[in-house]
PDB file of C-alpha atoms in Angstrom:
ATOM      1  CA  MET A  11      14.552   1.050   9.028  1.00 40.00           C
ATOM      2  CA  PRO A  12      14.098   1.778   5.766  1.00 41.00           C
ATOM      3  CA  MET A  13      10.937   0.077   4.179  1.00 41.00           C
ATOM      4  CA  ARG A  14      12.790  -1.755   2.471  1.00 38.00           C
ATOM      5  CA  THR A  15      14.563  -3.160   5.112  1.00 36.00           C
ATOM      6  CA  ARG A  16      12.484  -2.533   8.643  1.00 43.00           C
ATOM      7  CA  ALA A  17      11.911  -6.328   9.231  1.00 37.00           C
ATOM      8  CA  ALA A  18      12.333  -5.681  13.195  1.00 41.00           C
ATOM      9  CA  THR A  19       8.473  -4.813  13.109  1.00 45.00           C
ATOM     10  CA  LEU A  20       6.867  -6.485  10.545  1.00 48.00           C
ATOM     11  CA  ALA A  21       8.833  -9.255   9.313  1.00 41.00           C
ATOM     12  CA  ALA A  22       6.728 -12.076  11.172  1.00 41.00           C
ATOM     13  CA  LEU A  23       3.545 -10.324  10.180  1.00 45.00           C
ATOM     14  CA  THR A  24       5.061 -10.472   6.137  1.00 43.00           C
ATOM     15  CA  VAL A  25       6.615 -14.257   6.751  1.00 37.00           C
ATOM     16  CA  ALA A  26       3.750 -16.489   6.930  1.00 38.00           C
ATOM     17  CA  THR A  27       2.222 -14.453   3.866  1.00 40.00           C
ATOM     18  CA  LEU A  28       4.682 -14.972   1.626  1.00 37.00           C
ATOM     19  CA  ALA A  29       3.545 -17.722  -0.069  1.00 36.00           C
ATOM     20  CA  VAL A  30       0.471 -15.822  -1.125  1.00 37.00           C
ATOM     21  CA  GLY A  31       1.718 -13.204  -2.326  1.00 39.00           C
ATOM     22  CA  THR A  32       4.027 -14.781  -4.991  1.00 37.00           C
ATOM     23  CA  ALA A  33       1.390 -16.710  -5.950  1.00 39.00           C
ATOM     24  CA  LEU A  34      -0.819 -13.011  -7.131  1.00 45.00           C
ATOM     25  CA  THR A  35       1.788 -12.412  -9.377  1.00 43.00           C
ATOM     26  CA  ALA A  36       0.262 -15.473 -11.138  1.00 40.00           C
ATOM     27  CA  PRO A  37      -2.838 -14.307 -13.983  1.00 43.00           C
ATOM     28  CA  ALA A  38      -6.959 -14.749 -13.303  1.00 48.00           C
ATOM     29  CA  GLY A  39      -8.554 -12.960 -15.295  1.00 48.00           C
ATOM     30  CA  ALA A  40      -6.746 -10.181 -16.368  1.00 49.00           C
ATOM     31  CA  ALA A  41      -6.809  -7.866 -18.813  1.00 48.00           C
ATOM     32  CA  PRO A  42      -4.213  -8.015 -21.584  1.00 47.00           C
ATOM     33  CA  GLU A  43      -0.840  -5.312 -21.386  1.00 48.00           C
ATOM     34  CA  THR A  44      -1.753  -2.624 -23.913  1.00 51.00           C
ATOM     35  CA  ALA A  45       1.226  -0.209 -25.615  1.00 52.00           C
ATOM     36  CA  ALA A  46       0.512   2.698 -22.889  1.00 84.00           C
ATOM     37  CA  PRO A  47       0.013   0.998 -19.785  1.00 92.00           C
ATOM     38  CA  PRO A  48      -0.993   2.486 -16.116  1.00 97.00           C
ATOM     39  CA  ARG A  49       1.515   5.012 -15.092  1.00 97.00           C
ATOM     40  CA  PHE A  50       3.337   5.304 -11.951  1.00 98.00           C
ATOM     41  CA  LEU A  51       4.216   7.926  -9.158  1.00 98.00           C
ATOM     42  CA  ALA A  52       7.859   9.504  -9.095  1.00 98.00           C
ATOM     43  CA  ALA A  53       9.741   9.914  -6.040  1.00 97.00           C
ATOM     44  CA  SER A  54       8.647  13.568  -6.483  1.00 97.00           C
ATOM     45  CA  GLU A  55       5.008  12.837  -5.639  1.00 98.00           C
ATOM     46  CA  LEU A  56       5.379  11.077  -2.593  1.00 98.00           C
ATOM     47  CA  PRO A  57       5.098  13.055   0.955  1.00 97.00           C
ATOM     48  CA  PRO A  58       8.020  15.635   1.018  1.00 94.00           C
ATOM     49  CA  HIS A  59      10.280  14.178   3.790  1.00 91.00           C
ATOM     50  CA  PRO A  60      11.265  16.856   6.558  1.00 86.00           C
ATOM     51  CA  SER A  61      15.318  16.010   6.401  1.00 85.00           C
ATOM     52  CA  SER A  62      15.795  13.223   3.428  1.00 87.00           C
ATOM     53  CA  THR A  63      15.381  12.378  -0.638  1.00 93.00           C
ATOM     54  CA  TRP A  64      13.107   9.625  -2.137  1.00 97.00           C
ATOM     55  CA  THR A  65      14.189   7.686  -4.092  1.00 97.00           C
ATOM     56  CA  ALA A  66      11.951   5.291  -6.631  1.00 98.00           C
ATOM     57  CA  GLY A  67      12.908   1.599  -7.604  1.00 97.00           C
ATOM     58  CA  PRO A  68      11.872  -0.273 -10.786  1.00 98.00           C
ATOM     59  CA  VAL A  69       8.600  -1.078 -11.647  1.00 97.00           C
ATOM     60  CA  THR A  70       8.324  -4.353 -11.316  1.00 96.00           C
ATOM     61  CA  ASP A  71       6.430  -7.603 -12.692  1.00 96.00           C
ATOM     62  CA  GLY A  72       4.656  -9.145  -9.313  1.00 94.00           C
ATOM     63  CA  PHE A  73       2.607  -8.365  -5.666  1.00 94.00           C
ATOM     64  CA  PRO A  74       5.050  -6.152  -3.349  1.00 95.00           C
ATOM     65  CA  VAL A  75       5.813  -8.283  -0.118  1.00 93.00           C
ATOM     66  CA  GLU A  76       5.950  -4.907   1.231  1.00 94.00           C
ATOM     67  CA  LEU A  77       1.884  -5.079   1.313  1.00 95.00           C
ATOM     68  CA  ALA A  78       1.960  -8.530   2.708  1.00 92.00           C
ATOM     69  CA  TYR A  79       1.401  -7.659   6.123  1.00 88.00           C
ATOM     70  CA  CYS A  80      -2.186  -6.472   5.647  1.00 93.00           C
ATOM     71  CA  LEU A  81      -3.539  -8.134   1.354  1.00 93.00           C
ATOM     72  CA  GLY A  82      -0.914 -10.530   1.219  1.00 80.00           C
ATOM     73  CA  GLU A  83      -4.283 -12.895   1.456  1.00 75.00           C
ATOM     74  CA  GLY A  84      -7.822 -13.719   0.620  1.00 72.00           C
ATOM     75  CA  VAL A  85      -6.616 -10.894  -2.672  1.00 83.00           C
ATOM     76  CA  PRO A  86      -7.688 -12.476  -6.137  1.00 88.00           C
ATOM     77  CA  ALA A  87      -4.319 -12.988  -8.196  1.00 86.00           C
ATOM     78  CA  TYR A  88      -3.746 -10.705 -11.319  1.00 92.00           C
ATOM     79  CA  ASP A  89      -0.826  -9.680 -13.024  1.00 93.00           C
ATOM     80  CA  TYR A  90       0.144  -6.752 -10.423  1.00 95.00           C
ATOM     81  CA  ARG A  91       2.756  -4.148 -11.410  1.00 97.00           C
ATOM     82  CA  HIS A  92       4.857  -2.196  -8.538  1.00 97.00           C
ATOM     83  CA  ARG A  93       7.591   0.344  -7.571  1.00 98.00           C
ATOM     84  CA  VAL A  94       9.513   0.465  -4.352  1.00 98.00           C
ATOM     85  CA  PHE A  95      10.175   3.604  -2.637  1.00 98.00           C
ATOM     86  CA  HIS A  96      12.883   4.522  -0.118  1.00 95.00           C
ATOM     87  CA  THR A  97      14.146   7.665   1.942  1.00 94.00           C
ATOM     88  CA  ASP A  98      17.942   7.337   2.805  1.00 91.00           C
ATOM     89  CA  LEU A  99      15.717   6.945   7.114  1.00 86.00           C
ATOM     90  CA  ASP A 100      13.153   4.935   8.572  1.00 87.00           C
ATOM     91  CA  THR A 101      10.911   6.397   6.477  1.00 93.00           C
ATOM     92  CA  GLY A 102       9.464   3.910   3.148  1.00 96.00           C
ATOM     93  CA  ALA A 103       6.273   3.371   0.291  1.00 98.00           C
ATOM     94  CA  VAL A 104       5.070   1.330  -2.818  1.00 98.00           C
ATOM     95  CA  GLN A 105       2.668   1.312  -5.350  1.00 98.00           C
ATOM     96  CA  THR A 106       1.527  -1.221  -6.974  1.00 97.00           C
ATOM     97  CA  THR A 107      -1.424  -1.529 -10.027  1.00 97.00           C
ATOM     98  CA  VAL A 108      -3.622  -3.722 -12.014  1.00 96.00           C
ATOM     99  CA  VAL A 109      -5.645  -3.556 -15.033  1.00 96.00           C
ATOM    100  CA  THR A 110      -8.352  -5.930 -14.774  1.00 96.00           C
ATOM    101  CA  GLY A 111     -10.318  -7.702 -16.986  1.00 94.00           C
ATOM    102  CA  SER A 112     -13.245  -5.120 -16.652  1.00 96.00           C
ATOM    103  CA  ALA A 113     -14.650  -1.621 -14.410  1.00 97.00           C
ATOM    104  CA  ALA A 114     -17.367  -4.099 -12.632  1.00 97.00           C
ATOM    105  CA  LYS A 115     -13.923  -6.491 -11.414  1.00 97.00           C
ATOM    106  CA  GLY A 116     -11.239  -3.806 -10.742  1.00 97.00           C
ATOM    107  CA  LYS A 117     -14.540  -1.917  -8.540  1.00 97.00           C
ATOM    108  CA  ALA A 118     -14.960  -5.572  -7.117  1.00 97.00           C
ATOM    109  CA  LEU A 119     -11.100  -5.985  -6.181  1.00 97.00           C
ATOM    110  CA  ALA A 120     -10.966  -1.918  -5.290  1.00 97.00           C
ATOM    111  CA  ALA A 121     -14.327  -3.081  -2.354  1.00 97.00           C
ATOM    112  CA  LEU A 122     -12.069  -6.366  -1.371  1.00 96.00           C
ATOM    113  CA  LEU A 123      -8.710  -4.370  -0.826  1.00 97.00           C
ATOM    114  CA  ASN A 124     -10.410  -2.054   1.049  1.00 97.00           C
ATOM    115  CA  LYS A 125     -12.404  -4.551   3.017  1.00 96.00           C
ATOM    116  CA  GLU A 126      -8.772  -6.321   3.785  1.00 96.00           C
ATOM    117  CA  ILE A 127      -7.923  -3.443   5.417  1.00 97.00           C
ATOM    118  CA  ARG A 128     -10.370  -2.081   7.123  1.00 97.00           C
ATOM    119  CA  SER A 129      -9.848  -5.925   8.985  1.00 95.00           C
ATOM    120  CA  CYS A 130      -6.163  -5.901   8.986  1.00 96.00           C
ATOM    121  CA  ALA A 131      -5.637  -4.713  11.887  1.00 97.00           C
ATOM    122  CA  ASP A 132      -7.803  -7.028  13.722  1.00 96.00           C
ATOM    123  CA  ARG A 133      -5.921  -9.965  12.113  1.00 94.00           C
ATOM    124  CA  ILE A 134      -2.409  -9.245  12.721  1.00 95.00           C
ATOM    125  CA  GLU A 135      -3.736  -9.517  16.383  1.00 95.00           C
ATOM    126  CA  GLN A 136      -5.179 -12.738  15.970  1.00 94.00           C
ATOM    127  CA  SER A 137      -1.960 -13.702  14.393  1.00 91.00           C
ATOM    128  CA  SER A 138       0.461 -12.116  16.626  1.00 91.00           C
ATOM    129  CA  PRO A 139       0.374 -11.939  19.712  1.00 92.00           C
ATOM    130  CA  ASP A 140       2.877  -9.761  20.284  1.00 95.00           C
ATOM    131  CA  VAL A 141       1.841  -7.078  18.316  1.00 96.00           C
ATOM    132  CA  GLU A 142      -0.784  -5.066  19.191  1.00 96.00           C
ATOM    133  CA  ALA A 143      -2.286  -3.421  16.008  1.00 97.00           C
ATOM    134  CA  GLU A 144      -5.223  -0.010  15.806  1.00 97.00           C
ATOM    135  CA  GLY A 145      -6.630   1.386  12.214  1.00 97.00           C
ATOM    136  CA  ARG A 146      -8.479   4.212  11.261  1.00 97.00           C
ATOM    137  CA  TYR A 147      -9.988   5.403   8.098  1.00 98.00           C
ATOM    138  CA  TYR A 148      -9.243   8.979   6.358  1.00 98.00           C
ATOM    139  CA  GLY A 149     -11.965   9.349   3.585  1.00 97.00           C
ATOM    140  CA  SER A 150     -12.591   9.006   0.536  1.00 98.00           C
ATOM    141  CA  LEU A 151     -11.283  11.467  -1.920  1.00 98.00           C
ATOM    142  CA  PRO A 152     -13.077  12.450  -5.573  1.00 96.00           C
ATOM    143  CA  VAL A 153     -10.459  11.563  -8.286  1.00 97.00           C
ATOM    144  CA  GLU A 154     -11.896   9.320 -10.818  1.00 97.00           C
ATOM    145  CA  GLU A 155     -13.606   6.512  -9.502  1.00 97.00           C
ATOM    146  CA  GLY A 156     -13.173   6.880  -5.674  1.00 97.00           C
ATOM    147  CA  ALA A 157      -9.583   6.321  -3.371  1.00 98.00           C
ATOM    148  CA  GLN A 158     -10.057   4.831  -0.371  1.00 98.00           C
ATOM    149  CA  VAL A 159      -7.086   6.761   2.776  1.00 98.00           C
ATOM    150  CA  HIS A 160      -6.911   4.647   5.471  1.00 98.00           C
ATOM    151  CA  GLY A 161      -4.366   4.262   8.330  1.00 98.00           C
ATOM    152  CA  LEU A 162      -2.654   0.813  10.517  1.00 98.00           C
ATOM    153  CA  HIS A 163      -0.391   1.707  13.550  1.00 98.00           C
ATOM    154  CA  THR A 164       1.442  -1.017  15.696  1.00 97.00           C
ATOM    155  CA  GLU A 165       3.366  -1.658  18.044  1.00 96.00           C
ATOM    156  CA  THR A 166       5.338  -5.082  19.987  1.00 94.00           C
ATOM    157  CA  SER A 167       5.755  -6.420  23.356  1.00 92.00           C
ATOM    158  CA  TRP A 168       9.897  -5.400  22.474  1.00 92.00           C
ATOM    159  CA  GLY A 169       8.320  -2.028  21.930  1.00 90.00           C
ATOM    160  CA  ALA A 170       9.177  -0.516  17.692  1.00 92.00           C
ATOM    161  CA  THR A 171       6.274   0.888  17.084  1.00 94.00           C
ATOM    162  CA  ASP A 172       5.579   1.725  13.384  1.00 96.00           C
ATOM    163  CA  ILE A 173       2.717   4.038  11.415  1.00 97.00           C
ATOM    164  CA  HIS A 174       1.630   3.387   7.574  1.00 98.00           C
ATOM    165  CA  LEU A 175      -0.450   4.810   5.334  1.00 98.00           C
ATOM    166  CA  LEU A 176      -2.387   3.265   2.215  1.00 98.00           C
ATOM    167  CA  SER A 177      -4.719   3.959   0.086  1.00 98.00           C
ATOM    168  CA  VAL A 178      -7.159   2.365  -2.543  1.00 98.00           C
ATOM    169  CA  GLY A 179      -7.835   3.741  -5.797  1.00 98.00           C
ATOM    170  CA  ARG A 180      -8.917   3.221  -9.593  1.00 98.00           C
ATOM    171  CA  ASP A 181      -9.796   4.168 -13.204  1.00 98.00           C
ATOM    172  CA  GLY A 182     -12.162   2.582 -14.511  1.00 97.00           C
ATOM    173  CA  LYS A 183     -10.925  -1.416 -14.654  1.00 97.00           C
ATOM    174  CA  THR A 184      -7.689  -0.101 -13.279  1.00 98.00           C
ATOM    175  CA  VAL A 185      -6.772  -0.353  -9.319  1.00 98.00           C
ATOM    176  CA  THR A 186      -3.963   1.336  -7.770  1.00 98.00           C
ATOM    177  CA  VAL A 187      -3.223   0.456  -4.194  1.00 98.00           C
ATOM    178  CA  VAL A 188      -0.156   3.607  -2.305  1.00 98.00           C
ATOM    179  CA  GLY A 189       1.713   2.918   0.856  1.00 98.00           C
ATOM    180  CA  TRP A 190       3.450   4.531   2.998  1.00 98.00           C
ATOM    181  CA  GLY A 191       5.018   3.202   6.167  1.00 96.00           C
ATOM    182  CA  GLN A 192       7.730   4.669   8.647  1.00 96.00           C
ATOM    183  CA  LEU A 193       8.487   3.910  12.560  1.00 95.00           C
ATOM    184  CA  GLY A 194       6.132   6.232  15.135  1.00 95.00           C
ATOM    185  CA  ASP A 195       2.746   6.508  15.657  1.00 95.00           C
ATOM    186  CA  PHE A 196      -0.847   7.948  14.112  1.00 97.00           C
ATOM    187  CA  ASP A 197       1.013  11.573  15.921  1.00 94.00           C
ATOM    188  CA  GLY A 198       3.174  11.567  12.812  1.00 90.00           C
ATOM    189  CA  ALA A 199       1.452  10.839  10.021  1.00 96.00           C
ATOM    190  CA  PRO A 200       1.228  12.836   7.427  1.00 97.00           C
ATOM    191  CA  VAL A 201      -2.295  12.266   6.144  1.00 98.00           C
ATOM    192  CA  GLY A 202      -2.518  15.578   3.954  1.00 98.00           C
ATOM    193  CA  ALA A 203       0.594  15.019   1.958  1.00 98.00           C
ATOM    194  CA  PHE A 204      -0.781  10.976   1.830  1.00 98.00           C
ATOM    195  CA  LYS A 205      -4.122  12.010   0.182  1.00 98.00           C
ATOM    196  CA  LYS A 206      -1.836  14.516  -2.066  1.00 98.00           C
ATOM    197  CA  THR A 207       0.031  11.390  -3.542  1.00 98.00           C
ATOM    198  CA  THR A 208      -3.194   9.008  -3.661  1.00 98.00           C
ATOM    199  CA  LYS A 209      -4.650  11.604  -5.896  1.00 98.00           C
ATOM    200  CA  LYS A 210      -1.411  11.873  -7.944  1.00 98.00           C
ATOM    201  CA  ALA A 211      -1.576   9.021  -7.841  1.00 98.00           C
ATOM    202  CA  VAL A 212      -4.431   7.633  -9.208  1.00 98.00           C
ATOM    203  CA  ASP A 213      -4.587  10.487 -11.635  1.00 97.00           C
ATOM    204  CA  LYS A 214      -2.248  10.059 -13.829  1.00 96.00           C
ATOM    205  CA  LEU A 215      -2.432   6.456 -14.133  1.00 97.00           C
ATOM    206  CA  TYR A 216      -3.689   7.157 -17.734  1.00 94.00           C
TER     207      TYR A 216
END
């Protein structure tokens, strides 16, 4: 199941947060749009898939529902933009980017997003008794003002299992989140390649 259609595992987790995720499209102190908005990853810059090709969707306004399972609640409302990527098989990805009002606000937002991701596994288990979740921290990356990389594994009582990699990076007042996911567990996660993708995502913002 690609990320755009794989409702079997995370649908129940996402539905409860969709209303909040929609609210995140409203501005709350976002910086005015500039002549040179942050740039997004291209499909070729994602972790290579062994048997399929990445396809990139358009850059779209709003907070992506693909990240609602971890970031659908407690995230400040800004003018988010996002791009969804998919393969023909079971792997998908998403990037969301926001320009806050200042470097201080960008730093605070990045810290909050990392905190929400770190607590994601516990919140999933509390809200969904049929799901077991485990989070891992893969460290920080020396790019611009820094980036942090996380992993999340979920398994349902009926046997569905998913692995996700998530990162939060910042360049001044601009924050970007990259998410990658597929069926499987931590053993199948391309952590090294995802770190390269994260560094590229932050590097190419401007």
